[in-house]
Every structure is written in C-alpha cells, then in structure tokens.
Short mmCIF file of C-alpha atoms in Angstrom, two decimals:
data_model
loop_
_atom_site.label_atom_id
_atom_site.label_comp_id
_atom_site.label_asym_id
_atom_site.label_seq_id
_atom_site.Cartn_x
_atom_site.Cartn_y
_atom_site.Cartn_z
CA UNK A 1 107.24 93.40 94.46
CA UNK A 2 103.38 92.51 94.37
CA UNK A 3 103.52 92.00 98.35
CA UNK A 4 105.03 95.53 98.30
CA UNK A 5 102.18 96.90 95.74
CA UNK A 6 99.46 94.92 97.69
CA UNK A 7 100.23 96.46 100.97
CA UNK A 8 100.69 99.93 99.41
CA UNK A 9 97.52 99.53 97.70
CA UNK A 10 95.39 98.07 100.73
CA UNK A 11 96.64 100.97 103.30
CA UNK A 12 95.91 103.37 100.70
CA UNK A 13 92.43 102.53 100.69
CA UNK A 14 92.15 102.26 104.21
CA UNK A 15 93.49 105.52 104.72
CA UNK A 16 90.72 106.79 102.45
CA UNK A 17 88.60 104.85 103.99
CA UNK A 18 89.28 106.10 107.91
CA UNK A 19 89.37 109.90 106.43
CA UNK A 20 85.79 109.66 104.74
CA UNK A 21 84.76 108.50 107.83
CA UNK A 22 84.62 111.90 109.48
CA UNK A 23 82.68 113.46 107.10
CA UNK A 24 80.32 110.36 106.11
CA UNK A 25 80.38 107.37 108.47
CA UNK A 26 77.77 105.55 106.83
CA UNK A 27 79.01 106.01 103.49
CA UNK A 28 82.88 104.66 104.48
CA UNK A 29 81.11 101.80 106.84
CA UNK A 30 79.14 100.86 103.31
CA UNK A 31 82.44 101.14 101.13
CA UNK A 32 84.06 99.01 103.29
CA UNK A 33 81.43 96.55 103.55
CA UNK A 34 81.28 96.00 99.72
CA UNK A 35 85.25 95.46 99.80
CA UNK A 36 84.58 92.82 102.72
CA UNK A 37 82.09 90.76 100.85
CA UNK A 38 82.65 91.75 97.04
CA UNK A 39 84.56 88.72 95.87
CA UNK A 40 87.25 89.67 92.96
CA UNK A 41 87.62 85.73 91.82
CA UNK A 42 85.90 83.10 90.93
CA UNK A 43 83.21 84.03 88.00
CA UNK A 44 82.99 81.66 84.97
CA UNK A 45 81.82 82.09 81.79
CA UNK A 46 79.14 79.61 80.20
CA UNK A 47 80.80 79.54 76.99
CA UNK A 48 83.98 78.56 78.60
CA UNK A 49 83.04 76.27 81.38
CA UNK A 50 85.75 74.10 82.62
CA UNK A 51 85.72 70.46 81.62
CA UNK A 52 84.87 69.51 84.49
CA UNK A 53 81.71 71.17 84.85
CA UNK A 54 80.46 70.53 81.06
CA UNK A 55 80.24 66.93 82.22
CA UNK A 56 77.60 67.97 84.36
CA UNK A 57 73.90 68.79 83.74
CA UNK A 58 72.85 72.56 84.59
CA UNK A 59 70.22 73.64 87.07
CA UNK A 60 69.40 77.01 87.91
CA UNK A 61 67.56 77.73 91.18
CA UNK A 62 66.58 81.70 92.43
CA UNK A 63 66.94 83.39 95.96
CA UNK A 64 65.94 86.84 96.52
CA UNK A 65 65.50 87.41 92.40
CA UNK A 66 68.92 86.41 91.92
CA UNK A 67 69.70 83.08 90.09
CA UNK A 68 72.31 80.61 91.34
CA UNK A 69 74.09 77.88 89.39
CA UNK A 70 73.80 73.96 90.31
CA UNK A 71 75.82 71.31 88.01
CA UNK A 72 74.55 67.67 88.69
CA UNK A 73 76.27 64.71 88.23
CA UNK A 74 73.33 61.74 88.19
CA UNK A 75 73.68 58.54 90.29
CA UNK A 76 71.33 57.14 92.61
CA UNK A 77 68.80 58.54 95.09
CA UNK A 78 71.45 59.40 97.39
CA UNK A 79 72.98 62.52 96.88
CA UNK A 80 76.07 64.40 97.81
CA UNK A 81 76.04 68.15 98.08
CA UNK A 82 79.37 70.39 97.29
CA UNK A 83 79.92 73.74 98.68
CA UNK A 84 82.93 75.92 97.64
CA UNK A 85 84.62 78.68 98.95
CA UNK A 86 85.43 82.27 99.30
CA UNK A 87 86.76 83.32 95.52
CA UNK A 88 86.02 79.96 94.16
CA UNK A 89 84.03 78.31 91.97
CA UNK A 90 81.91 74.84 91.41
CA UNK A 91 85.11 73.50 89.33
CA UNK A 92 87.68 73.41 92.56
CA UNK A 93 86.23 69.87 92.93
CA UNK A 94 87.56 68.33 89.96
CA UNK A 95 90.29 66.29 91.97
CA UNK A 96 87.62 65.24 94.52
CA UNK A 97 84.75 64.39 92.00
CA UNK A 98 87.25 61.33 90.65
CA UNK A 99 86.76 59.87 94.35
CA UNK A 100 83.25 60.33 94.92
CA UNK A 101 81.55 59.34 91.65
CA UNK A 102 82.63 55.88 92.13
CA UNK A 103 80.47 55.50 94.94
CA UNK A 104 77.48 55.70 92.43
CA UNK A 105 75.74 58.67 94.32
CA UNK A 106 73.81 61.83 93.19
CA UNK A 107 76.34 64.82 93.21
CA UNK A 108 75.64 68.19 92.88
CA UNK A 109 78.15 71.00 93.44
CA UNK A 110 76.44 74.67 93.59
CA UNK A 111 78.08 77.85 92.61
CA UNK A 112 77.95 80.53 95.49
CA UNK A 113 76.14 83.78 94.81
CA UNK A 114 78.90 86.36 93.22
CA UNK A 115 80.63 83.16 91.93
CA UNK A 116 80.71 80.68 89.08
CA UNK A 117 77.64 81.46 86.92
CA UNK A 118 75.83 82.46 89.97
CA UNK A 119 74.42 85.96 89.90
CA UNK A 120 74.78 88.77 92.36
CA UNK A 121 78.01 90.74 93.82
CA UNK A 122 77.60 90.08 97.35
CA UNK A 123 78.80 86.86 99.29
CA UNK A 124 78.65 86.15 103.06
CA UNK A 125 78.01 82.86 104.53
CA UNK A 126 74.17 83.86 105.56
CA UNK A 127 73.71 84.58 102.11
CA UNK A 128 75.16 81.18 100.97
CA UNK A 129 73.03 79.74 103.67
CA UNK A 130 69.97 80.31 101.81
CA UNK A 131 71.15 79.47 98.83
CA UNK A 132 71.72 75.86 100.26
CA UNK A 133 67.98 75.45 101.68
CA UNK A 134 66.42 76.50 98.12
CA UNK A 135 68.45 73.46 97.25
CA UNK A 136 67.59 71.01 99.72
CA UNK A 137 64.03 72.18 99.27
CA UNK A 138 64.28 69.72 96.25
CA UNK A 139 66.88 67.47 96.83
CA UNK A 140 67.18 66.51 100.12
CA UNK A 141 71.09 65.87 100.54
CA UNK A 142 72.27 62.78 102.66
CA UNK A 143 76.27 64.54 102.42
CA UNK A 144 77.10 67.99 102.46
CA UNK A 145 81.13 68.62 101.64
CA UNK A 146 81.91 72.57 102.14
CA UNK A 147 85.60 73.96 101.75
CA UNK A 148 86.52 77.07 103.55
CA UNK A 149 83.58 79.80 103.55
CA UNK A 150 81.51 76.69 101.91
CA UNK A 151 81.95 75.38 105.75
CA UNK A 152 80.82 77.75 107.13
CA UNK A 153 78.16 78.51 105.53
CA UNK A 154 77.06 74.96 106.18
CA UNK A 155 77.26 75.53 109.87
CA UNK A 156 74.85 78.33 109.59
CA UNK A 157 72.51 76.70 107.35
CA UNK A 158 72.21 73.82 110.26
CA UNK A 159 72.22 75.68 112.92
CA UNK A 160 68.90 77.84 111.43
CA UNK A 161 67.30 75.34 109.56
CA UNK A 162 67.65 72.13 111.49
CA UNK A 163 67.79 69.60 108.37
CA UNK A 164 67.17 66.12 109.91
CA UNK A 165 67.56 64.79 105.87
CA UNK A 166 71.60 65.03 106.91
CA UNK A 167 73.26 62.64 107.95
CA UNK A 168 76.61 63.49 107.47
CA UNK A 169 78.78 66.87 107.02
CA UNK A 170 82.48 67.29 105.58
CA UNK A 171 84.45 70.66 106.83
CA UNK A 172 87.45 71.15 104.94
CA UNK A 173 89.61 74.09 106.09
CA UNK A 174 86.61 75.95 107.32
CA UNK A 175 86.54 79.34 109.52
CA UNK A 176 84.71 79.33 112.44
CA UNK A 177 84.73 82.84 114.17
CA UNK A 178 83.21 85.30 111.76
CA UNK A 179 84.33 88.04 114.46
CA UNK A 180 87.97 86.83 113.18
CA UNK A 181 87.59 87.06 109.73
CA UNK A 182 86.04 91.11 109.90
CA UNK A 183 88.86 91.45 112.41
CA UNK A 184 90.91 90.34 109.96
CA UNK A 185 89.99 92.63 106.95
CA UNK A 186 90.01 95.89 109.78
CA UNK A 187 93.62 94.88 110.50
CA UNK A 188 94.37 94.57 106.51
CA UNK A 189 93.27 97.76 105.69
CA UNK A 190 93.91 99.35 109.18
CA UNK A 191 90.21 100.81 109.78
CA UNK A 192 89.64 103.15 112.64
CA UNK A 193 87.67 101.93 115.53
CA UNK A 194 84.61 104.03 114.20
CA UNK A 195 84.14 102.20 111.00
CA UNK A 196 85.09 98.33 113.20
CA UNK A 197 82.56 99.70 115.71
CA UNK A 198 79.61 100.57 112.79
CA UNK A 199 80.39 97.47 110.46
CA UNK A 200 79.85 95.00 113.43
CA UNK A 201 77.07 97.32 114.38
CA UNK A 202 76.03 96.80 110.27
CA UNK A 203 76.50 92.68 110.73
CA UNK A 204 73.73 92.60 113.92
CA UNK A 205 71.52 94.30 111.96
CA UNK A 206 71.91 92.49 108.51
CA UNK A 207 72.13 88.97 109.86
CA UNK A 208 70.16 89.27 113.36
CA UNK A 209 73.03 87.92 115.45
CA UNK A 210 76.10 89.07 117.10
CA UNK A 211 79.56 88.80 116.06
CA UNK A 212 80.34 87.23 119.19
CA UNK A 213 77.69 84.45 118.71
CA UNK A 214 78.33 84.65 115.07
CA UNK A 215 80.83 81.01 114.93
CA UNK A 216 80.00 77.99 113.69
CA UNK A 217 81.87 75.96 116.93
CA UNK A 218 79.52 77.13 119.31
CA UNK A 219 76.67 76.20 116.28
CA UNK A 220 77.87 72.73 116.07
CA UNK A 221 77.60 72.04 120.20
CA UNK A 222 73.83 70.68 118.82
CA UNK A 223 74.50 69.41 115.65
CA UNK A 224 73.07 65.56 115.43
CA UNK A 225 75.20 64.70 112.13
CA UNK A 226 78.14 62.82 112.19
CA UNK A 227 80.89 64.91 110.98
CA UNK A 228 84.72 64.57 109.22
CA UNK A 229 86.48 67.64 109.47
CA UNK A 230 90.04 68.22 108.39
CA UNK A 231 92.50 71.40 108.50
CA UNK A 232 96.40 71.53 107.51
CA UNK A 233 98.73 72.98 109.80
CA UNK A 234 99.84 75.56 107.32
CA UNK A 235 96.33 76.85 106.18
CA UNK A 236 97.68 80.75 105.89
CA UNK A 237 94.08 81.89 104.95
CA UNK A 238 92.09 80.19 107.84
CA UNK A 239 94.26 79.48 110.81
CA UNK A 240 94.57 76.10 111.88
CA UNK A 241 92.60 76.95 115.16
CA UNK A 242 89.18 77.12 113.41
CA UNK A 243 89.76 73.12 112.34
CA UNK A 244 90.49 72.34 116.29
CA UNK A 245 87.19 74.28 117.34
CA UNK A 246 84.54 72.41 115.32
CA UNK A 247 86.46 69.30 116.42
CA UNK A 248 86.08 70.27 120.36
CA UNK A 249 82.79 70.94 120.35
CA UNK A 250 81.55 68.54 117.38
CA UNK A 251 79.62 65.58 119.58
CA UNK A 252 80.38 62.96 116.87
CA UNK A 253 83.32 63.87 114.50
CA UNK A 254 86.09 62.92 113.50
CA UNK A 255 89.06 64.89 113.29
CA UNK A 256 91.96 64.86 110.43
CA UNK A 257 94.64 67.16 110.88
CA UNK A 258 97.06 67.63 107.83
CA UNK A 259 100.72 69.18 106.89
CA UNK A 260 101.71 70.48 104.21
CA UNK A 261 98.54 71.22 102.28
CA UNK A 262 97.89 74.88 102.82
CA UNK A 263 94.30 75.73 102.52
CA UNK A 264 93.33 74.36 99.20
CA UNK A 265 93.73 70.66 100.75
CA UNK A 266 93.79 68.79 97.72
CA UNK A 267 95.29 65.38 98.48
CA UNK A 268 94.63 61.75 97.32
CA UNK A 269 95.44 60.38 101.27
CA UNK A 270 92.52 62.99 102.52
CA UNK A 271 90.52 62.36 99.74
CA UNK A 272 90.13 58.48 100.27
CA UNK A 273 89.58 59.39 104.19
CA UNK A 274 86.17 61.25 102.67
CA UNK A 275 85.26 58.28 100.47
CA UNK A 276 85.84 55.78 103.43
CA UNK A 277 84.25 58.18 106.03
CA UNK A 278 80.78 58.36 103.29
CA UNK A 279 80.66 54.73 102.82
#
C-alpha cells in the first residue's frame, strides 16, 4: 500500500511539475531542484540527542553563515574523520564507533548541512565538501570514513582541495556518477526533457563542472591516499557498480565486496576489515 501511495504521490508531482514547466521553466527547474536536494530525514534535536552522540563533546563550525555540527570523541593526535550520508545523521556510527575507539585515536563525526543539528535545507555533495575543509582547516584528519553521499562528498573535497594531511580514505557504499543519481530522481518523478535539460544546465552553473565530469571515479584516477572501499551486492539505493568504479580506477585500494548488507553496511566482519585496514 505505501509503494502504491509513494508512486501515486511522486508522479503526481511530476506531472505538476512537467505542466508548470510551460508556463514557468525556471520556476518548475527550481521546484524540482529543492525536491532533489531538500533532505526529509535525518534532523536531531539537542534536547534529545542519541546516546551515542551525548558521549561526545560538541563543536560548532560555520560555512556560508550557516552553522554545522561536529561531536568529538578525544584520543590522541591522530584523528579519524566520519562523514554520513544522504538522510542521515552523525549517530549512524554508533555500531562502528565500538571498533574504532579502541584504537585510541581522535574521532570526530560531523553532521551534514540540512542534517543532525546542522543548519540549512540544502544538501549536495559540493556543499558537504566545504563543510569538510572548514574542518580540516583545524584538525587535520589522518582517516576520513564517508558512507554513501558522505563518499562522495569526500571524493570531491580531494579532488578540489588536494589535502596531503590524508593518508587514508574509507568509501562505504558510495555513488560515483552524480549524472546517475539526477537521472535517477528525473526517472522517479518522470520530468520532461525541458526541466532534465535546465537542471543539468542549473548543476554547471552552481557547481562549475559538468555532469559528465561530475564522478568521483574519474576524481580518484589522482588520488595519492591509500584507500578501502566496500559495496554489498544488494545496495538498492546506490547500485553496486559505483563500488567497482572507485575500485578500477583507485591506484592503491583495496576492494571489499559484500552480500547481504544492503546499503546501510553495518557488519562486525566489515567493520574489523576497517580497524585492520587503519592500523
């Protein structure tokens, strides 16, 4: 029934959608650009922080007058760097955080903008991107451990900002092709070619590179860091494809493929794979 009410409700607003866009282009290109990267998940309330994050000690950081939400837990000068996904939230690494503070490091998970206790409404991997160099501004991360869109966003930040402070980067069930994932949401709501053509038109302009180009595979040909990167074969949110890219063109990673784990890719097997792979 909710499949049923989800498609209704999704080709509904597409149809909307592809009939405002003969009357106002820019204003149904702009609608559906908000719906791309407006995430509906994820926000947290200070007052009811998960226990997980209460453990933690708060730091906020700004970008572009918005404020963005760091939770540090202290070890020594070496410090790990978590980056969640689309929808998500600093508190998806509970089950990881058991592995890694053992190894006495620095961690500090960050919530994305739109997410957590992060402000803003907007997310999008460039976005994210610049979030992450405030950060390492200050902190200089050795590790940088990104989940889906937290991947991603990774890639980009290396592939602008060149951070030789890096030494090593974990991709779990991370997109590559940003062209896929817009071509993704046109198919979804079943846009007309007019609003595709004008919302990739929208992405050049907004993040100065083209959709083609726009994949963090082809960023990582000239990546330095040594990299573990790990997809499941039945990720149904980001295809199993984007894991094999990064590993093909990845000069010195190492490649995990799962079963069974779907795209969350919580599992105590993978989990002590990271830990071994850090020390």
């Amino acid at each position: 029934m909710q499949k049923i009410q989800f498609f209704i409700i999704t080709k509904s607003i597409g149809a909307y959608l592809n009939l405002l866009s003969f009357s106002n282009l820019e204003k149904a290109k702009m609608k559906a650009y908000r719906l791309f990267s407006n995430p509906r998940k994820g926000r947290l309330r200070k007052e009811q922080l998960p226990k997980t994050l209460q453990s933690a000690t708060l730091e906020t950081f700004q970008y572009d007058g918005e404020n963005f939400q760091t939770y540090i837990w202290q070890g020594n000068e070496e410090i790990i760097l978590l980056v969640h996904g689309w929808e998500s939230n600093a508190s998806r690494w509970k089950k990881l955080l058991h592995y890694l503070k053992p190894l006495g490091k620095t961690i500090i998970a960050i919530d994305a903008p739109a997410h957590g206790l992060s402000d803003g409404r907007e997310f999008n991997a460039p976005k994210y991107a610049e979030c992450i160099n405030v950060l390492t501004q200050k902190y200089q991360p050795k590790i940088v451990i990104g989940h889906s869109v937290g991947g991603a966003a990774i890639s980009f930040y290396l592939n602008k900002y060149k951070n030789p402070a890096i030494e090593k980067v974990i991709l779990l069930g991370a997109p590559s092709d940003f062209k896929i994932l817009s071509d993704n949401f046109v198919k979804l709501l079943s846009l007309n070619k007019k609003i595709k053509a004008e919302l990739e038109a929208y992405y050049f302009k907004k993040f100065n590179i083209h959709i083609d180009d726009f994949a963090g595979h082809k960023f990582a040909e000239n990546f330095p860091q040594k990299a573990f990167i790990s997809h499941d074969t039945e990720d149904n949110v980001v295809l199993i494809d984007e894991g094999r890219k990064y590993a093909s063109t990845w000069k010195d990673a190492t490649y995990v493929e799962t079963n069974g784990l779907g795209h969350s890719m919580h599992d105590a097997d993978l989990y002590q794979k990271i830990v071994d792979f850090i020390k």
